[in-house]
Tab-separated table of C-alpha atoms and ligand atoms in Angstrom:
chain	number	residue	atom	x	y	z
I	1	UNK	CA	0.042	-0.075	-0.143
I	2	UNK	CA	1.537	3.369	0.978
I	3	UNK	CA	4.919	2.062	2.336
I	4	UNK	CA	7.750	-0.145	0.844
I	5	UNK	CA	11.539	-0.467	0.859
I	6	UNK	CA	13.359	0.647	-2.348
I	7	UNK	CA	16.883	-0.248	-2.230
I	8	UNK	CA	16.827	-0.921	1.231
I	9	UNK	CA	15.196	2.612	2.149
I	10	UNK	CA	11.842	2.738	3.612
I	11	UNK	CA	9.729	5.134	1.481
I	12	UNK	CA	6.161	6.515	1.532
I	13	UNK	CA	4.882	6.109	-1.978
I	14	UNK	CA	7.570	7.731	-4.141
I	15	UNK	CA	9.120	9.629	-1.381
I	16	UNK	CA	12.213	8.184	0.852
I	17	UNK	CA	11.391	8.996	4.386
I	18	UNK	CA	14.924	10.058	5.130
I	19	UNK	CA	14.371	12.995	2.756
I	20	UNK	CA	11.286	14.139	4.721
I	21	UNK	CA	13.013	13.849	8.032
I	22	UNK	CA	15.759	15.961	6.787
I	23	UNK	CA	13.594	18.595	5.361
I	24	UNK	CA	11.329	18.849	8.091
I	25	UNK	CA	12.962	17.434	11.150
I	26	UNK	CA	11.825	14.779	13.781
I	27	UNK	CA	9.588	13.796	15.369
I	28	UNK	CA	7.106	14.104	12.319
I	29	UNK	CA	3.896	12.301	11.466
I	30	UNK	CA	3.941	11.130	7.655
I	31	UNK	CA	0.710	10.146	6.135
I	32	UNK	CA	0.248	8.471	2.672
I	33	UNK	CA	-2.852	9.583	0.852
I	34	UNK	CA	-2.892	6.644	-1.368
I	35	UNK	CA	-3.110	4.322	1.519
I	36	UNK	CA	-6.180	6.187	2.881
I	37	UNK	CA	-7.606	6.326	-0.592
I	38	UNK	CA	-7.124	2.703	-1.210
I	39	UNK	CA	-8.642	1.712	2.152
I	40	UNK	CA	-11.596	4.003	1.339
I	41	UNK	CA	-12.047	1.982	-1.855
I	42	UNK	CA	-11.647	-1.346	0.103
I	43	UNK	CA	-14.452	-0.438	2.437
I	44	UNK	CA	-16.698	0.793	-0.499
I	45	UNK	CA	-15.972	-2.536	-2.298
I	46	UNK	CA	-16.831	-4.701	0.588
I	47	UNK	CA	-20.360	-2.804	0.759
I	48	UNK	CA	-21.044	-3.096	-2.739
I	49	UNK	CA	-24.734	-3.421	-3.389
I	50	UNK	CA	-25.612	-1.827	-0.018
I	51	UNK	CA	-26.949	1.776	0.120
I	52	UNK	CA	-24.403	3.261	2.336
I	53	UNK	CA	-22.691	6.297	3.510
I	54	UNK	CA	-19.194	6.353	4.955
I	55	UNK	CA	-19.029	9.002	7.954
I	56	UNK	CA	-15.379	9.124	8.754
I	57	UNK	CA	-14.682	9.440	12.444
I	58	UNK	CA	-12.904	12.584	12.548
I	59	UNK	CA	-11.228	11.918	15.903
I	60	UNK	CA	-9.027	9.215	14.457
I	61	UNK	CA	-6.940	11.892	12.359
I	62	UNK	CA	-8.362	15.262	11.949
I	63	UNK	CA	-5.805	17.006	9.695
I	64	UNK	CA	-7.660	19.450	7.394
I	65	UNK	CA	-5.684	17.807	4.281
I	66	UNK	CA	-7.143	14.433	5.056
I	67	UNK	CA	-10.552	15.654	5.721
I	68	UNK	CA	-10.516	17.712	2.474
I	69	UNK	CA	-9.459	14.869	0.245
I	70	UNK	CA	-12.012	12.677	2.019
I	71	UNK	CA	-14.687	15.175	1.376
I	72	UNK	CA	-13.743	15.111	-2.062
I	73	UNK	CA	-14.411	11.484	-2.363
I	74	UNK	CA	-17.922	12.271	-1.157
I	75	UNK	CA	-17.358	11.068	2.372
I	76	UNK	CA	-19.536	11.937	5.439
I	77	UNK	CA	-18.141	12.701	8.766
I	78	UNK	CA	-18.814	11.633	12.288
I	79	UNK	CA	-17.881	14.282	14.659
I	80	UNK	CA	-17.836	14.601	18.459
I	81	UNK	CA	-17.292	18.233	19.012
I	82	UNK	CA	-18.010	21.608	17.822
I	83	UNK	CA	-14.261	21.787	17.002
I	84	UNK	CA	-14.492	18.925	14.594
I	85	UNK	CA	-17.516	20.234	12.954
I	86	UNK	CA	-15.629	23.475	12.226
I	87	UNK	CA	-12.847	21.321	10.817
I	88	UNK	CA	-15.234	19.469	8.568
I	89	UNK	CA	-16.698	22.838	7.337
I	90	UNK	CA	-13.322	24.476	6.631
I	91	UNK	CA	-12.220	21.329	4.831
I	92	UNK	CA	-15.270	21.796	2.319
I	93	UNK	CA	-17.234	18.829	4.006
I	94	UNK	CA	-21.207	18.866	3.666
I	95	UNK	CA	-22.878	19.382	6.979
I	96	UNK	CA	-25.739	17.376	5.466
I	97	UNK	CA	-23.470	14.346	5.551
I	98	UNK	CA	-22.448	14.759	9.239
I	99	UNK	CA	-23.601	12.755	12.140
I	100	UNK	CA	-22.716	14.001	15.734
I	101	UNK	CA	-21.815	11.436	18.229
I	102	UNK	CA	-20.694	11.903	21.969
I	103	UNK	CA	-22.349	11.443	25.453
I	104	UNK	CA	-21.592	15.185	26.385
I	105	UNK	CA	-22.674	17.525	23.735
I	106	UNK	CA	-22.661	21.188	25.104
I	107	UNK	CA	-25.360	23.544	24.387
I	108	UNK	CA	-23.034	25.560	22.155
I	109	UNK	CA	-22.046	22.464	20.085
I	110	UNK	CA	-25.724	21.534	19.834
I	111	UNK	CA	-26.713	25.155	18.634
I	112	UNK	CA	-23.763	24.907	16.098
I	113	UNK	CA	-24.981	21.488	14.558
I	114	UNK	CA	-28.532	22.814	14.303
I	115	UNK	CA	-27.603	26.023	12.430
I	116	UNK	CA	-25.284	24.045	10.058
I	117	UNK	CA	-28.276	21.598	9.569
I	118	UNK	CA	-26.265	18.525	10.011
I	119	UNK	CA	-27.712	15.197	9.024
I	120	UNK	CA	-28.247	13.655	12.721
I	121	UNK	CA	-27.635	14.098	16.177
I	122	UNK	CA	-26.592	10.724	17.532
I	123	UNK	CA	-28.509	11.112	21.016
I	124	UNK	CA	-27.246	9.193	23.978
I	125	UNK	CA	-29.706	10.087	26.739
I	126	UNK	CA	-33.103	11.458	27.745
I	127	UNK	CA	-31.630	14.619	28.889
I	128	UNK	CA	-29.682	15.117	25.690
I	129	UNK	CA	-32.930	14.584	23.769
I	130	UNK	CA	-34.765	17.033	25.934
I	131	UNK	CA	-31.902	19.720	25.307
I	132	UNK	CA	-31.826	19.182	21.640
I	133	UNK	CA	-35.613	19.624	21.300
I	134	UNK	CA	-35.513	22.919	23.666
I	135	UNK	CA	-32.570	24.158	21.390
I	136	UNK	CA	-34.261	23.152	17.988
I	137	UNK	CA	-37.557	25.077	19.203
I	138	UNK	CA	-35.556	28.204	20.029
I	139	UNK	CA	-33.857	28.365	16.757
I	140	UNK	CA	-37.205	27.391	14.856
I	141	UNK	CA	-35.498	24.349	13.139
I	142	UNK	CA	-36.197	20.669	13.202
I	143	UNK	CA	-33.328	18.594	14.414
I	144	UNK	CA	-32.899	15.215	12.972
I	145	UNK	CA	-32.295	12.401	15.524
I	146	UNK	CA	-30.799	9.161	15.675
I	147	UNK	CA	-30.958	7.325	19.215
I	148	UNK	CA	-27.602	5.506	20.020
I	149	UNK	CA	-28.468	2.115	21.379
I	150	UNK	CA	-26.069	0.340	23.732
I	151	UNK	CA	-26.752	-3.388	22.663
I	152	UNK	CA	-24.807	-4.876	25.483
I	153	UNK	CA	-22.256	-6.587	23.195
I	154	UNK	CA	-18.851	-7.685	24.171
I	155	UNK	CA	-16.568	-6.387	21.128
I	156	UNK	CA	-13.501	-8.383	22.873
I	157	UNK	CA	-11.230	-5.370	22.689
I	158	UNK	CA	-9.054	-3.298	25.208
I	159	UNK	CA	-11.382	-2.103	28.017
I	160	UNK	CA	-10.607	1.361	27.461
I	161	UNK	CA	-12.016	1.293	24.004
I	162	UNK	CA	-15.063	-1.068	24.352
I	163	UNK	CA	-18.182	1.029	24.260
I	164	UNK	CA	-21.138	-1.291	23.695
I	165	UNK	CA	-21.425	-3.104	27.028
I	166	UNK	CA	-23.966	-2.121	29.504
I	167	UNK	CA	-21.549	-0.924	32.105
I	168	UNK	CA	-20.270	1.658	29.569
I	169	UNK	CA	-21.514	5.300	29.506
I	170	UNK	CA	-22.470	5.253	25.865
I	171	UNK	CA	-26.005	5.064	24.358
I	172	UNK	CA	-29.140	3.832	26.215
I	173	UNK	CA	-30.501	0.318	26.567
I	174	UNK	CA	-33.062	-1.021	23.831
I	175	UNK	CA	-36.001	-0.408	26.148
I	176	UNK	CA	-35.066	3.119	26.837
I	177	UNK	CA	-34.259	3.726	23.045
I	178	UNK	CA	-37.895	2.948	22.198
I	179	UNK	CA	-39.056	5.529	24.656
I	180	UNK	CA	-36.868	8.106	23.316
I	181	UNK	CA	-37.776	7.392	19.740
I	182	UNK	CA	-41.653	7.800	20.633
I	183	UNK	CA	-40.791	11.155	22.303
I	184	UNK	CA	-38.903	12.185	19.306
I	185	UNK	CA	-41.619	11.305	16.939
I	186	UNK	CA	-44.151	13.010	18.870
I	187	UNK	CA	-42.118	16.267	19.047
I	188	UNK	CA	-42.724	19.002	16.331
I	189	UNK	CA	-39.153	20.141	16.783
I	190	UNK	CA	-37.517	16.714	16.155
I	191	UNK	CA	-37.652	14.466	13.161
I	192	UNK	CA	-36.645	10.842	13.736
I	193	UNK	CA	-33.734	10.008	11.206
I	194	UNK	CA	-32.139	6.818	12.273
I	195	UNK	CA	-30.851	4.506	14.936
I	196	UNK	CA	-27.229	3.746	15.596
I	197	UNK	CA	-24.517	2.216	17.791
I	198	UNK	CA	-20.728	2.002	18.268
I	199	UNK	CA	-19.705	-0.985	20.121
I	200	UNK	CA	-15.976	-0.272	20.489
I	201	UNK	CA	-12.703	0.237	18.575
I	202	UNK	CA	-9.953	-2.265	17.276
I	203	UNK	CA	-12.533	-4.977	16.945
I	204	UNK	CA	-11.227	-8.039	14.960
I	205	UNK	CA	-14.157	-10.272	14.761
I	206	UNK	CA	-17.349	-9.837	12.691
I	207	UNK	CA	-19.641	-11.513	15.392
I	208	UNK	CA	-19.998	-8.553	17.726
I	209	UNK	CA	-21.090	-6.387	14.670
I	210	UNK	CA	-23.595	-9.050	13.630
I	211	UNK	CA	-24.955	-9.098	17.198
I	212	UNK	CA	-25.237	-5.346	17.348
I	213	UNK	CA	-26.799	-5.287	13.893
I	214	UNK	CA	-29.394	-7.946	14.921
I	215	UNK	CA	-30.236	-5.864	17.987
I	216	UNK	CA	-30.886	-2.752	16.355
I	217	UNK	CA	-32.894	-4.348	13.585
I	218	UNK	CA	-35.102	-5.913	16.191
I	219	UNK	CA	-35.840	-2.320	17.452
I	220	UNK	CA	-36.442	-1.102	13.947
I	221	UNK	CA	-39.203	-3.630	13.659
I	222	UNK	CA	-40.731	-2.820	16.880
I	223	UNK	CA	-40.465	0.913	15.813
I	224	UNK	CA	-42.135	0.112	12.345
I	225	UNK	CA	-44.988	-1.679	14.203
I	226	UNK	CA	-45.580	1.601	15.971
I	227	UNK	CA	-45.623	3.524	12.738
I	228	UNK	CA	-42.071	5.170	13.350
I	229	UNK	CA	-39.951	4.836	10.143
I	230	UNK	CA	-36.353	5.481	9.877
I	231	UNK	CA	-34.173	6.341	7.013
I	232	UNK	CA	-30.725	4.838	8.251
I	233	UNK	CA	-29.025	2.433	10.417
I	234	UNK	CA	-25.607	3.255	11.613
I	235	UNK	CA	-23.539	0.611	13.075
I	236	UNK	CA	-20.504	2.878	14.052
I	237	UNK	CA	-16.852	2.192	13.395
I	238	UNK	CA	-14.385	-0.035	15.260
I	239	UNK	CA	-13.026	-1.979	12.455
I	240	UNK	CA	-9.931	-3.509	13.482
I	241	UNK	CA	-6.424	-3.315	11.643
I	242	UNK	CA	-3.369	-5.220	12.025
I	243	UNK	CA	-0.613	-3.684	14.072
I	244	UNK	CA	1.576	-6.659	13.882
I	245	UNK	CA	0.880	-10.337	12.764
I	246	UNK	CA	-2.719	-10.484	14.195
I	247	UNK	CA	-5.534	-10.471	11.532
I	248	UNK	CA	-7.518	-7.324	10.643
I	249	UNK	CA	-11.271	-7.435	10.617
I	250	UNK	CA	-12.322	-9.191	7.515
I	251	UNK	CA	-14.134	-6.324	5.794
I	252	UNK	CA	-15.473	-8.609	3.090
I	253	UNK	CA	-17.176	-10.937	5.607
I	254	UNK	CA	-18.669	-8.023	7.330
I	255	UNK	CA	-19.909	-6.644	4.161
I	256	UNK	CA	-21.590	-9.844	3.369
I	257	UNK	CA	-23.412	-10.031	6.778
I	258	UNK	CA	-24.676	-6.493	6.198
I	259	UNK	CA	-25.799	-7.168	2.737
I	260	UNK	CA	-27.741	-10.230	4.224
I	261	UNK	CA	-29.195	-8.336	6.942
I	262	UNK	CA	-30.300	-5.344	5.086
I	263	UNK	CA	-31.446	-7.004	1.888
I	264	UNK	CA	-35.221	-6.703	2.436
I	265	UNK	CA	-35.190	-3.388	4.087
I	266	UNK	CA	-35.161	0.222	2.887
I	267	UNK	CA	-32.569	1.585	5.278
I	268	UNK	CA	-29.502	3.320	4.448
I	269	UNK	CA	-26.440	2.011	6.109
I	270	UNK	CA	-24.081	4.375	7.735
I	271	UNK	CA	-20.756	3.414	9.227
I	272	UNK	CA	-18.287	5.592	11.015
I	273	UNK	CA	-14.824	4.060	10.504
I	274	UNK	CA	-11.882	5.896	11.675
I	275	UNK	CA	-8.919	3.747	12.536
I	276	UNK	CA	-9.352	1.548	9.455
I	277	UNK	CA	-8.987	4.428	7.130
I	278	UNK	CA	-6.061	6.083	8.432
I	279	UNK	CA	-4.009	3.702	10.735
I	280	UNK	CA	-1.912	2.003	7.898
I	281	UNK	CA	-1.283	5.286	6.202
I	282	UNK	CA	0.803	6.906	9.089
I	283	UNK	CA	4.081	6.441	10.541
I	284	UNK	CA	6.004	8.492	12.992
I	285	UNK	CA	9.446	9.227	12.377
I	286	UNK	CA	11.698	9.603	15.149
I	287	UNK	CA	15.713	9.800	15.668
I	288	UNK	CA	17.781	7.969	17.965
I	289	UNK	CA	19.461	10.559	20.287
I	290	UNK	CA	21.297	8.244	22.606
I	291	UNK	CA	21.935	4.659	23.081
I	292	UNK	CA	22.154	3.435	26.758
I	293	UNK	CA	23.252	-0.375	26.441
I	294	UNK	CA	22.636	-2.420	29.472
I	295	UNK	CA	25.674	-1.897	31.715
I	296	UNK	CA	25.506	-5.357	33.168
I	297	UNK	CA	23.433	-8.501	32.817
I	298	UNK	CA	19.957	-8.080	33.993
I	299	UNK	CA	19.690	-4.351	32.889
I	300	UNK	CA	17.955	-3.118	29.977
I	301	UNK	CA	19.059	-1.866	26.676
I	302	UNK	CA	17.528	1.709	26.032
I	303	UNK	CA	17.358	3.601	22.898
I	304	UNK	CA	16.461	7.102	23.655
I	305	UNK	CA	14.451	8.628	20.696
I	306	UNK	CA	13.342	12.230	19.979
I	307	UNK	CA	9.531	11.233	20.100
I	308	UNK	CA	7.743	10.546	23.411
I	309	UNK	CA	4.469	9.713	25.080
I	310	UNK	CA	3.277	13.154	24.329
I	311	UNK	CA	3.728	12.398	20.490
I	312	UNK	CA	2.199	8.830	20.574
I	313	UNK	CA	0.425	8.056	23.796
I	314	UNK	CA	-0.980	4.622	22.454
I	315	UNK	CA	1.784	2.415	23.864
I	316	UNK	CA	1.422	4.001	27.345
I	317	UNK	CA	-2.100	4.315	27.562
I	318	UNK	CA	-3.381	1.055	26.052
I	319	UNK	CA	-0.252	-1.114	25.928
I	320	UNK	CA	-0.527	-0.963	22.320
I	321	UNK	CA	2.000	-2.381	20.174
I	322	UNK	CA	3.367	-0.697	17.058
I	323	UNK	CA	6.140	-2.188	14.703
I	324	UNK	CA	9.357	0.038	14.760
I	325	UNK	CA	11.739	-0.347	11.943
I	326	UNK	CA	15.056	1.604	10.851
I	327	UNK	CA	14.305	3.702	7.803
I	328	UNK	CA	17.701	2.537	6.203
I	329	UNK	CA	18.382	-1.006	7.027
I	330	UNK	CA	21.411	-1.330	9.410
I	331	UNK	CA	23.912	-4.128	9.016
I	332	UNK	CA	25.491	-4.137	12.730
I	333	UNK	CA	24.763	-6.732	15.379
I	334	UNK	CA	21.304	-6.763	17.052
I	335	UNK	CA	20.074	-6.387	20.620
I	336	UNK	CA	16.822	-6.167	22.456
I	337	UNK	CA	16.095	-2.607	22.800
I	338	UNK	CA	13.345	-0.649	24.593
I	339	UNK	CA	12.562	2.441	22.506
I	340	UNK	CA	11.926	5.219	24.878
I	341	UNK	CA	11.315	9.068	24.734
I	342	UNK	CA	12.831	12.079	26.616
I	343	UNK	CA	9.744	12.588	28.872
I	344	UNK	CA	10.066	12.078	32.629
I	345	UNK	CA	8.049	8.954	33.276
I	346	UNK	CA	8.844	5.290	33.080
I	347	UNK	CA	5.652	4.804	31.130
I	348	UNK	CA	7.290	6.978	28.344
I	349	UNK	CA	8.152	4.162	25.820
I	350	UNK	CA	7.059	3.745	22.142
I	351	UNK	CA	8.177	0.017	22.036
I	352	UNK	CA	9.523	-2.647	24.338
I	353	UNK	CA	11.948	-5.675	23.653
I	354	UNK	CA	12.694	-4.858	20.032
I	355	UNK	CA	15.403	-6.942	18.357
I	356	UNK	CA	17.087	-4.331	16.170
I	357	UNK	CA	20.566	-3.214	15.103
I	358	UNK	CA	20.698	0.616	16.041
I	359	UNK	CA	23.294	3.357	15.849
I	360	UNK	CA	22.879	6.965	17.266
I	361	UNK	CA	21.388	9.167	14.620
I	362	UNK	CA	19.348	6.437	12.945
I	363	UNK	CA	16.010	7.350	11.701
I	364	UNK	CA	13.113	5.041	12.941
I	365	UNK	CA	9.583	4.644	11.542
I	366	UNK	CA	6.880	3.766	14.127
I	367	UNK	CA	4.382	2.108	11.928
I	368	UNK	CA	0.433	2.172	11.725
I	369	UNK	CA	0.465	5.501	13.533
I	370	UNK	CA	-1.962	7.334	11.317
I	371	UNK	CA	-4.892	6.818	13.583
I	372	UNK	CA	-5.162	8.204	17.182
I	373	UNK	CA	-1.495	9.386	17.116
I	374	UNK	CA	-0.994	13.140	16.404
I	375	UNK	CA	-4.561	13.665	17.532
I	376	UNK	CA	-3.972	12.387	21.029
I	377	UNK	CA	-0.551	14.349	21.171
I	378	UNK	CA	-0.067	16.992	24.026
I	379	UNK	CA	2.433	19.348	25.139
I	380	UNK	CA	3.685	17.460	28.311
I	381	UNK	CA	6.841	18.427	29.420
I	382	UNK	CA	6.541	21.633	27.192
I	383	UNK	CA	7.296	19.773	24.164
I	384	UNK	CA	6.086	21.315	21.063
I	385	UNK	CA	3.792	19.104	18.979
I	386	UNK	CA	5.358	17.373	15.888
I	387	UNK	CA	4.777	18.267	12.401
I	388	UNK	CA	2.446	16.409	10.016
I	389	UNK	CA	3.383	15.782	6.334
I	390	UNK	CA	1.181	14.294	3.647
I	391	UNK	CA	2.617	12.161	0.778
I	392	UNK	CA	0.771	11.882	-2.542
I	393	UNK	CA	2.768	10.145	-5.331
I	394	UNK	CA	6.195	11.601	-5.666
I	395	UNK	CA	5.258	14.954	-3.599
I	396	UNK	CA	4.854	15.897	0.051
I	397	UNK	CA	3.686	18.744	1.758
I	398	UNK	CA	3.791	20.015	5.294
I	399	UNK	CA	0.234	19.884	6.234
I	400	UNK	CA	0.673	21.181	9.919
I	401	UNK	CA	3.987	23.022	10.764
I	402	UNK	CA	5.916	21.888	13.917
I	403	UNK	CA	4.844	24.019	16.882
I	404	UNK	CA	7.172	26.269	18.239
I	405	UNK	CA	7.912	26.942	21.976
I	406	UNK	CA	6.112	30.414	21.377
I	407	UNK	CA	3.213	28.694	20.179
I	408	UNK	CA	2.970	26.641	23.376
I	409	UNK	CA	3.560	29.430	25.651
I	410	UNK	CA	1.361	32.162	23.895
I	411	UNK	CA	-2.067	31.411	25.760
I	412	UNK	CA	-0.266	31.901	29.328
I	413	UNK	CA	-0.055	35.090	31.449
I	414	UNK	CA	1.482	35.945	34.704
I	415	UNK	CA	-1.894	36.635	36.224
U	1	LLP	N1	-17.897	6.306	16.216
U	1	LLP	C1	-17.847	6.520	17.385
U	1	LLP	C2	-19.066	7.085	18.140
U	1	LLP	C3	-16.656	6.464	18.123
U	1	LLP	O1	-16.627	6.784	19.336
U	1	LLP	C4	-15.507	6.037	17.636
U	1	LLP	C5	-14.203	5.905	18.274
U	1	LLP	C6	-15.577	5.662	16.218
U	1	LLP	C7	-16.720	6.017	15.552
U	1	LLP	C8	-14.436	5.265	15.321
U	1	LLP	O2	-13.960	4.127	15.768
U	1	LLP	P1	-12.709	3.406	14.896
U	1	LLP	O3	-13.203	3.057	13.488
U	1	LLP	O4	-11.651	4.366	14.794
U	1	LLP	O5	-12.197	2.279	15.773
U	1	LLP	N2	-7.996	6.453	21.025
U	1	LLP	C9	-8.205	4.844	21.012
U	1	LLP	C10	-9.301	4.714	20.183
U	1	LLP	C11	-10.679	5.464	20.852
U	1	LLP	C12	-11.755	5.132	19.947
U	1	LLP	C13	-12.915	6.187	20.387
U	1	LLP	N3	-14.155	6.093	19.462
U	1	LLP	C14	-6.870	4.109	20.473
U	1	LLP	O6	-5.888	5.098	20.127
U	1	LLP	O7	-6.902	2.955	20.228
């Protein structure tokens, strides 16, 4: 897809990664547009024959350059804040293709969504429905509503990113969803548009999606019996990718299940993929600053690099595993290295126990970093955030310049 070795050197499409690091510095996130585009087409292909809309989950990677290109492909967007809505608008996205998820939509965010005429609010509680109704009335608009159902399905993923169990804060149980639908359909300020769920992220098996879809369709039938019709069913995102040798979710099998389940129905399918569109497309480039080989048996070998947990928090937060490889293959002897950053915490590592031949100054690529990488970065330890680069064919462009210390300090005062 987007990355391959040419003459021993790792390249993003036609561009050697070393060239980007030399021009832009490190740490830097690099994204291959071709990889995103190909993945978009793969998902569309898996859903061939199903009336569907891909609403890209902006939170996974919200860089404007990526959003703008996805908008050109006709993508819709799944947003979780007014800020993400602003990004979609600036990137030329169509608000009529936007769904708004999240348990804590503020009044300002709801107002912004109503004024833009977004396609649907994915409502997650009775209180939110009441607030949405009141704000729609105030603005003299009709807000389109989908109710997020919590189907109590085990997605078999990391507990921090499982969202479809009854213990989770997301959505409402099926019985309550029916109540919210009747309230919405009785309101002159609300229009019932759809039903949705999102059961978690990085899900490798089709079965949990099938269980969730079945649970939602059961509700669609009950609603139909009450004369409440829906125009779409949204099964969320969560399609797992391969970070290492584990299998990714089989999109074609999922597509087949969906085709079968929706065959006789006049419901548009919505999906909200984030990770599966952008994870493979990204690498985080970082340079080895210092090597601290084990001084004695029983000690560890540390490669201290210039990227840290503030740049990529996934290993520290979810025990996530990312492949790490030297951009130029090294010939020297290998050792088991812990790849660690400059931040003053022992949890600050990008990778542990990697068998690599390393020298100081080497450029490393942390793979599969296009999703939930830069977007979760911070200024911890007063570290300016990394630059972002987009590669398209033989060209690359800086699509977010590296922050400066002045950028980081600007909002502060002495009181
Ligand atoms: N829709 C909703 C309502 C969501 O909450 C999410 C992700 C998605 C769609 C997209 O899910 P995806 O297709 O990307 O799996 N920071 C974590 C992942 C958090 C996911 C949050 N919700 C990580 O780095 O693994």
